[in-house]
Coordinates of C-alpha atoms and ligand atoms in Angstrom, one line a residue:
M7 CA 0.1 -0.1 0.0
K8 CA 1.2 3.5 -0.6
T9 CA 2.1 5.9 2.2
I10 CA 1.9 9.3 2.5
S11 CA 3.5 11.6 4.5
R12 CA 1.2 13.2 7.6
R13 CA 1.6 16.7 6.0
V14 CA 0.5 15.7 2.5
F15 CA -2.8 13.8 4.5
H16 CA -3.4 16.7 6.0
K17 CA -3.4 18.8 3.1
K18 CA -5.5 16.3 1.4
L19 CA -8.3 16.2 3.9
S20 CA -8.4 19.8 4.1
Q21 CA -9.0 20.2 0.3
G22 CA -11.1 17.6 0.2
L23 CA -14.1 18.8 2.9
A24 CA -14.6 21.9 0.2
G25 CA -14.0 19.6 -3.0
T26 CA -16.7 17.2 -2.1
A27 CA -19.2 19.8 -1.8
L28 CA -18.0 22.0 -4.8
L29 CA -17.3 19.4 -7.5
S30 CA -20.3 17.2 -7.0
G31 CA -22.3 20.4 -7.3
M32 CA -23.7 19.7 -4.0
P33 CA -25.8 22.8 -2.6
L34 CA -23.9 24.5 0.2
G35 CA -26.2 25.0 3.5
F36 CA -27.7 28.2 4.5
G37 CA -25.1 30.8 5.3
M38 CA -22.2 28.8 4.1
S39 CA -19.8 29.9 1.5
K40 CA -16.8 28.2 -0.4
Y41 CA -14.6 29.5 2.0
S42 CA -16.4 28.3 5.6
V43 CA -16.9 24.7 4.0
K44 CA -12.8 24.9 3.4
K45 CA -10.9 23.8 6.5
K46 CA -7.8 25.3 5.2
L47 CA -7.6 28.4 2.8
G48 CA -4.7 27.9 0.2
I49 CA -2.4 30.6 -0.2
A50 CA 0.0 31.3 -3.4
L51 CA 3.3 33.3 -2.4
V52 CA 4.1 35.6 -5.4
G53 CA 7.7 36.3 -5.4
L54 CA 10.0 33.9 -3.6
G55 CA 12.9 35.9 -2.1
S56 CA 14.2 36.0 1.4
Y57 CA 10.9 37.1 3.1
S58 CA 8.8 34.2 1.6
R59 CA 11.7 31.5 2.0
G60 CA 12.5 32.9 5.5
Q61 CA 9.2 33.6 7.3
L62 CA 6.1 33.0 5.3
A63 CA 6.2 29.9 3.7
P64 CA 7.4 28.6 7.5
G65 CA 4.6 30.4 8.9
L66 CA 2.2 28.6 6.7
E67 CA 3.5 25.1 7.7
K68 CA 2.4 26.1 11.3
A69 CA -0.7 27.9 10.2
E70 CA -4.5 26.3 11.5
H71 CA -6.6 28.3 8.9
C72 CA -4.2 28.4 5.9
Y73 CA -1.8 26.5 4.1
L74 CA 1.0 27.0 1.0
A75 CA -0.8 25.7 -1.7
G76 CA 0.8 27.5 -4.8
I77 CA 3.8 29.5 -5.8
V78 CA 4.6 32.2 -8.5
T79 CA 8.2 32.7 -9.6
G80 CA 10.0 34.1 -12.3
T81 CA 13.0 31.6 -11.3
P82 CA 12.2 28.3 -12.9
A83 CA 14.8 26.9 -10.9
K84 CA 13.3 27.6 -7.8
E85 CA 9.9 25.5 -9.0
K86 CA 11.3 22.1 -8.3
Q87 CA 12.8 23.2 -4.9
W88 CA 9.7 24.6 -3.7
M89 CA 7.4 21.6 -5.1
K90 CA 9.4 19.1 -3.5
K91 CA 9.7 21.0 -0.3
Y92 CA 6.0 21.9 0.3
T93 CA 4.3 19.4 -1.8
I94 CA 2.9 21.6 -4.4
P95 CA 1.4 20.3 -7.6
K96 CA 2.8 21.7 -11.0
S97 CA -0.9 22.7 -11.4
N98 CA -0.4 25.3 -8.7
V99 CA 3.1 26.6 -10.2
Y100 CA 2.8 29.8 -12.3
N101 CA 5.3 32.5 -13.4
Y102 CA 4.7 36.3 -14.1
E103 CA 3.7 35.5 -17.8
N104 CA 0.5 33.1 -16.9
F105 CA -0.3 34.1 -13.7
D106 CA -3.7 35.4 -14.9
E107 CA -4.7 31.6 -15.1
I108 CA -4.4 31.4 -11.5
A109 CA -8.3 32.2 -11.9
H110 CA -9.2 29.1 -13.0
N111 CA -7.3 27.2 -9.9
D112 CA -9.6 26.5 -7.1
A113 CA -7.1 25.3 -5.1
I114 CA -5.8 29.1 -4.6
D115 CA -8.2 31.5 -2.4
I116 CA -5.6 33.9 -1.6
V117 CA -2.5 35.6 -3.7
Y118 CA 0.1 36.9 -1.3
V119 CA 2.5 39.5 -3.3
V120 CA 6.2 39.6 -1.6
L121 CA 7.9 41.4 -4.7
P122 CA 9.7 44.3 -4.9
N123 CA 7.5 47.5 -3.7
S124 CA 7.2 48.9 -7.4
M125 CA 5.5 45.8 -8.5
H126 CA 2.8 45.3 -5.6
A127 CA 0.3 47.3 -7.6
E128 CA 0.4 45.3 -10.8
F129 CA 0.3 41.8 -9.3
C130 CA -2.1 42.9 -6.7
I131 CA -4.8 44.2 -9.1
R132 CA -4.1 40.9 -11.3
A133 CA -4.7 38.7 -8.4
A134 CA -7.8 40.7 -7.8
K135 CA -9.1 40.3 -11.2
A136 CA -8.4 36.8 -11.2
G137 CA -11.2 36.5 -8.0
K138 CA -8.5 36.2 -5.6
H139 CA -8.2 37.5 -2.2
V140 CA -5.3 39.6 -1.9
I141 CA -2.7 40.3 1.0
C142 CA 0.1 43.1 -0.2
E143 CA 3.1 43.1 1.6
K144 CA 4.7 46.6 2.9
P145 CA 4.7 49.2 2.2
M146 CA 1.7 48.6 0.2
A147 CA 2.6 50.1 -3.2
V148 CA 5.2 53.2 -3.9
S149 CA 2.1 56.0 -4.1
V150 CA -1.2 56.8 -2.5
A151 CA -2.6 56.5 -6.1
E152 CA -1.5 53.0 -6.5
C153 CA -2.8 52.1 -3.4
D154 CA -6.4 53.6 -4.6
A155 CA -5.9 51.3 -7.5
I156 CA -5.2 48.5 -5.3
I157 CA -8.1 49.1 -3.2
E158 CA -10.5 49.6 -5.7
A159 CA -9.8 46.4 -8.0
C160 CA -10.5 44.5 -4.9
A161 CA -13.7 46.4 -4.2
T162 CA -14.8 45.9 -7.9
A163 CA -14.2 42.0 -7.8
G164 CA -15.4 41.8 -4.5
V165 CA -12.7 40.3 -2.9
K166 CA -10.6 41.0 0.4
L167 CA -7.3 43.0 1.2
S168 CA -5.2 43.2 3.8
V169 CA -1.5 44.6 3.9
G170 CA 1.8 42.2 5.4
Y171 CA 1.7 44.3 8.6
R172 CA 2.6 41.3 10.7
M173 CA 2.9 43.4 13.6
Q174 CA -0.8 44.3 13.8
S175 CA -1.5 40.5 14.8
D176 CA 1.3 40.7 17.3
P177 CA 0.3 40.4 20.9
Y178 CA 3.0 43.1 21.9
T179 CA 1.4 45.6 19.6
N180 CA -1.9 44.7 21.1
E181 CA -0.6 45.1 24.7
I182 CA 0.4 48.8 24.0
K183 CA -2.7 49.6 22.4
R184 CA -4.8 48.3 25.3
L185 CA -2.5 50.4 27.8
V186 CA -3.1 53.2 25.2
R187 CA -6.9 52.6 25.2
E188 CA -7.5 51.6 28.6
K189 CA -5.3 54.8 30.2
T190 CA -3.9 52.4 32.4
F191 CA -1.1 55.2 33.0
G192 CA -2.8 58.1 32.4
D193 CA -2.9 60.0 28.8
V194 CA -0.1 59.7 26.5
H195 CA 2.4 62.3 26.5
Y196 CA 5.2 61.9 24.3
V197 CA 6.1 58.6 21.4
S198 CA 9.3 57.9 20.2
S199 CA 9.8 54.9 17.5
D200 CA 13.0 53.8 15.8
A201 CA 12.8 51.2 13.3
A202 CA 16.1 50.7 11.1
Y203 CA 18.6 48.5 10.3
I204 CA 22.2 48.4 8.3
S205 CA 21.3 47.4 4.9
R206 CA 24.8 47.3 3.1
G207 CA 25.9 44.2 1.1
N208 CA 24.9 44.4 -2.5
P209 CA 24.8 48.3 -3.6
N210 CA 22.6 46.8 -6.7
Q211 CA 19.9 45.2 -4.4
W212 CA 16.6 46.4 -5.1
R213 CA 16.0 48.1 -1.6
L214 CA 18.4 50.8 -2.6
N215 CA 17.3 51.3 -6.5
R216 CA 14.3 54.1 -6.3
A217 CA 12.8 52.4 -9.5
L218 CA 12.1 49.3 -7.5
S219 CA 11.9 50.4 -3.9
G220 CA 9.8 53.9 -4.3
G221 CA 12.5 55.0 -1.7
G222 CA 15.1 53.6 1.0
A223 CA 14.6 53.6 4.9
L224 CA 11.6 55.1 5.0
M225 CA 9.9 52.6 2.5
N226 CA 11.6 49.8 4.2
M227 CA 11.3 50.1 8.3
G228 CA 9.9 53.5 8.2
V229 CA 6.7 52.2 7.7
Y230 CA 6.8 50.3 10.8
A231 CA 8.2 53.4 12.6
I232 CA 4.8 55.2 11.3
Q233 CA 2.6 52.6 12.4
S234 CA 3.7 52.1 16.1
T235 CA 4.0 55.6 16.6
I236 CA 0.2 56.1 15.8
Y237 CA -0.4 53.1 17.8
G238 CA 1.5 54.4 20.7
V239 CA -0.8 57.3 20.7
G240 CA -4.0 56.0 19.7
M241 CA -5.0 58.2 16.7
N242 CA -3.9 59.6 13.6
P243 CA -1.8 62.9 13.3
I244 CA -2.7 66.0 11.6
S245 CA 0.4 67.0 10.8
V246 CA 4.4 65.8 9.7
A247 CA 7.6 67.4 9.5
A248 CA 10.5 65.5 8.7
Q249 CA 14.4 65.5 8.3
E250 CA 16.7 63.5 6.1
F251 CA 20.6 62.8 6.7
S252 CA 23.2 61.2 4.6
T253 CA 26.4 60.2 5.8
M254 CA 27.4 57.9 3.0
P255 CA 26.0 59.7 -0.3
E256 CA 28.3 57.4 -2.0
Y257 CA 26.3 54.3 -1.2
Y258 CA 22.8 55.4 -0.4
K259 CA 23.0 57.4 -3.6
D260 CA 19.3 56.7 -5.1
T261 CA 17.6 56.1 -2.1
D262 CA 17.0 57.7 1.5
E263 CA 19.8 56.6 4.2
T264 CA 18.3 58.1 7.6
I265 CA 15.2 60.2 8.2
T266 CA 13.7 61.6 11.5
A267 CA 10.2 62.5 11.6
Q268 CA 7.7 64.6 14.1
M269 CA 4.0 63.8 13.9
Q270 CA 1.7 66.3 15.6
F271 CA -1.6 64.6 17.0
P272 CA -5.1 66.3 17.6
N273 CA -4.4 65.7 21.5
G274 CA -0.9 67.8 21.4
V275 CA 1.1 64.5 21.5
V276 CA 4.0 64.6 19.6
G277 CA 5.4 61.5 17.8
N278 CA 9.0 61.1 16.6
L279 CA 10.0 58.6 14.6
F280 CA 13.6 57.5 13.4
T281 CA 14.5 55.4 10.5
S282 CA 17.6 54.4 8.7
H283 CA 19.6 51.9 6.4
N284 CA 22.6 52.6 8.2
A285 CA 21.8 52.2 11.8
N286 CA 20.5 49.2 13.9
A287 CA 17.6 50.3 16.2
N288 CA 14.3 48.6 17.0
R289 CA 12.1 50.1 19.7
L290 CA 9.1 51.8 20.8
F291 CA 8.6 54.1 23.9
V292 CA 5.3 55.7 25.2
N293 CA 5.3 58.0 28.0
F294 CA 2.1 58.5 29.7
R295 CA 1.3 60.8 32.6
K296 CA 1.9 58.4 35.3
G297 CA 4.2 56.3 33.9
W298 CA 5.6 54.6 30.5
A299 CA 5.5 51.3 28.3
E300 CA 8.7 50.4 26.0
L301 CA 9.3 47.4 23.7
N302 CA 12.6 46.7 22.8
P303 CA 13.1 45.0 20.4
C304 CA 9.7 46.2 18.7
H305 CA 9.8 45.8 14.9
S306 CA 11.7 42.3 14.2
Y307 CA 10.1 39.1 14.2
G308 CA 10.3 37.9 17.8
P309 CA 10.8 37.0 20.4
L310 CA 9.8 40.6 21.4
A311 CA 10.4 42.3 24.9
G312 CA 8.8 45.0 26.9
R313 CA 8.5 46.7 30.2
T314 CA 6.6 49.2 31.9
S315 CA 7.1 51.8 34.6
E316 CA 5.9 49.5 37.1
G317 CA 8.7 47.4 37.0
K318 CA 6.8 44.5 35.0
D319 CA 8.1 42.7 32.2
I320 CA 5.6 42.7 29.2
K321 CA 6.0 39.0 28.0
F322 CA 4.0 36.9 25.6
P323 CA 5.1 33.2 24.5
H324 CA 6.7 33.7 21.5
Q325 CA 4.8 32.7 17.8
S326 CA 5.4 33.5 14.3
Q327 CA 4.1 36.4 13.7
Q328 CA 3.5 35.7 10.1
M329 CA 1.4 32.6 11.0
R330 CA -0.9 35.1 13.3
Q331 CA -1.3 37.4 10.4
M332 CA -1.9 34.8 7.8
D333 CA -4.6 33.0 10.0
D334 CA -6.1 36.4 11.3
F335 CA -6.9 37.4 7.5
T336 CA -8.3 33.9 6.8
K337 CA -10.7 33.9 9.6
H338 CA -11.6 37.7 8.5
I339 CA -12.3 35.8 5.1
K340 CA -14.1 32.9 6.5
T341 CA -16.4 34.3 9.1
G342 CA -16.1 38.2 8.4
S343 CA -14.0 38.5 11.8
I344 CA -11.8 42.2 11.8
N345 CA -9.4 42.8 9.1
F346 CA -6.2 43.5 11.3
A347 CA -4.4 45.4 8.2
P348 CA -7.0 46.8 5.8
G349 CA -6.0 48.0 2.4
E350 CA -7.0 51.5 3.8
M351 CA -4.1 51.1 6.8
G352 CA -1.4 51.0 3.8
K353 CA -2.8 54.1 2.3
R354 CA -2.9 56.2 5.1
D355 CA 0.7 55.1 5.7
M356 CA 1.7 56.1 2.2
I357 CA -0.2 59.2 2.7
I358 CA 2.3 60.2 5.5
V359 CA 5.3 58.9 3.8
E360 CA 4.3 61.1 0.8
A361 CA 4.2 64.1 3.4
I362 CA 7.4 63.0 5.2
Y363 CA 9.2 63.0 1.5
K364 CA 7.4 66.4 0.7
S365 CA 8.4 67.7 4.1
I366 CA 11.9 67.0 3.5
S367 CA 12.0 68.6 -0.1
E368 CA 10.7 71.7 0.9
G369 CA 13.4 71.8 3.8
G370 CA 11.4 70.6 6.8
K371 CA 8.3 72.5 6.5
T372 CA 5.2 70.8 8.7
I373 CA 3.0 69.0 6.1
P374 CA -0.9 69.0 7.0
L375 CA -2.4 65.3 7.0
D376 CA -6.3 64.9 6.6
L377 CA -7.0 61.6 7.8
G378 CA -9.8 62.1 9.6
A379 CA -12.2 60.5 7.0
M380 CA -10.4 57.4 6.7
G381 CA -11.7 55.9 9.6
I382 CA -8.5 53.8 10.4
V383 CA -7.3 54.9 13.9
S384 CA -4.0 52.6 14.6
Ligands
NAD24 P1 14.1 39.6 -2.0 O1 14.8 40.8 -2.8 O2 14.5 38.8 -0.9 O3 13.2 38.9 -2.9 C1 12.2 39.8 -3.9 C2 11.8 38.6 -4.9 O4 11.2 39.3 -6.0 C3 12.9 37.5 -5.5 O5 12.2 36.4 -5.6 C4 13.1 38.0 -6.7 O6 13.3 37.0 -7.7 C5 11.6 38.5 -7.5 N1 11.6 39.7 -8.2 C6 11.1 39.8 -9.1 N2 11.4 41.1 -10.0 C7 12.4 41.4 -9.4 C8 13.3 42.8 -9.9 N3 13.0 43.4 -11.2 N4 14.3 42.8 -9.0 C9 14.3 42.2 -8.1 N5 13.7 40.8 -7.6 C10 12.2 40.9 -7.8 O7 13.3 40.7 -1.1 P2 11.9 40.4 0.4 O8 12.8 40.9 1.4 O9 11.8 39.3 -0.1 O10 11.0 41.7 0.1 C11 10.0 41.5 -0.9 C12 9.1 42.0 -0.1 O11 8.2 41.8 0.8 C13 9.1 43.9 -0.4 O12 7.9 44.5 -0.6 C14 9.5 43.9 1.2 O13 8.9 45.3 1.6 C15 8.5 43.0 2.1 N6 8.9 42.4 3.0 C16 8.2 42.5 4.6 C17 8.6 42.6 5.6 C18 7.7 42.3 6.7 O14 8.3 42.7 7.8 N7 6.4 42.6 6.6 C19 10.1 41.6 5.6 C20 10.6 41.5 4.5 C21 10.1 42.1 3.4

């Protein structure tokens, strides 16, 4: 008798539950969608670079509600490796040219775009047109206009959209949000967020190429500093002023090396953020009227660590952030539970990114932000 591995067995079982109902033409029960019948939803990763390889694929192996069903790659050599390692059938393997045929593949429910930033919009829009739910890596795109185009394509296709903001599913982030919301230490007075790492090595990497990245440190870890400053205060900013610093212009010649920015909030709080491709910093500090809370490290994959002015550690068991993030989005599709990182959040952050670059180009001028109507708070 042919034996199959436990992983293959579970995969076949999860696909089978949906398949039985859908393929046989059996009517789905009242209130059931093809997604609620499936035990696990199938995700296809588009772009098999270091984040897909090191974080997303391993996260999917542990996920409860989704699994790695397919891949989309421009590098034929990766196809065989990934098919073997993750038991992916050839029928679920695509390249950038035939990607749109994914529309006819019921094993793929969600397309996760993990390409250089300037390619996000094209592939998210193609995924939506193929009728697939979309996860778009951060930063959502390289302009607000592209964010709008992704949001509109998903709305028109009736598919769900989320941004790869893994921190939004992380318990440390949510503990800071709770302390702010419940005013455990009183009102927030000041927030400081640093998100930076030294990005050297290959000077031709896409992150240092503006046409592919849309910008440097700000487009990389900078969006995490924007995010944590905002949830550290618990509301959207009303203006931003920013400064750029360059100590190695010969290396960081096409993209920003270091940026600091101050966001002003409606309650008078100032949030100061720092991001860089030429320094290591990874911390969120929230100063309240009667104390403080700190996460350090804050923005990395974990384990994270935190403490408060009471001398208590903020501590949670370490789990893959990416697993939590993809499980949360899958639950959102299946049950309508909260979408922790909707497209509008990615767009809000891109509005702030554009305002930061505008401020820098105007010598540090304060740029007003009109985010009131966005409905996205932290
Ligand atoms: P990477 O360079 O390791 O991988 C990029 C992938 O895109 C590769 O498979 C490459 O072959 C493919 N690609 C297709 N066209 C390309 C082109 N013209 N130039 C370069 N590569 C091309 O990058 P990565 O670290 O995996 O990042 C991919 C995306 O994921 C980015 O948007 C990045 O911001 C995001 N990311 C997010 C997090 C997070 O914390 N959420 C962490 C890392 C990366």
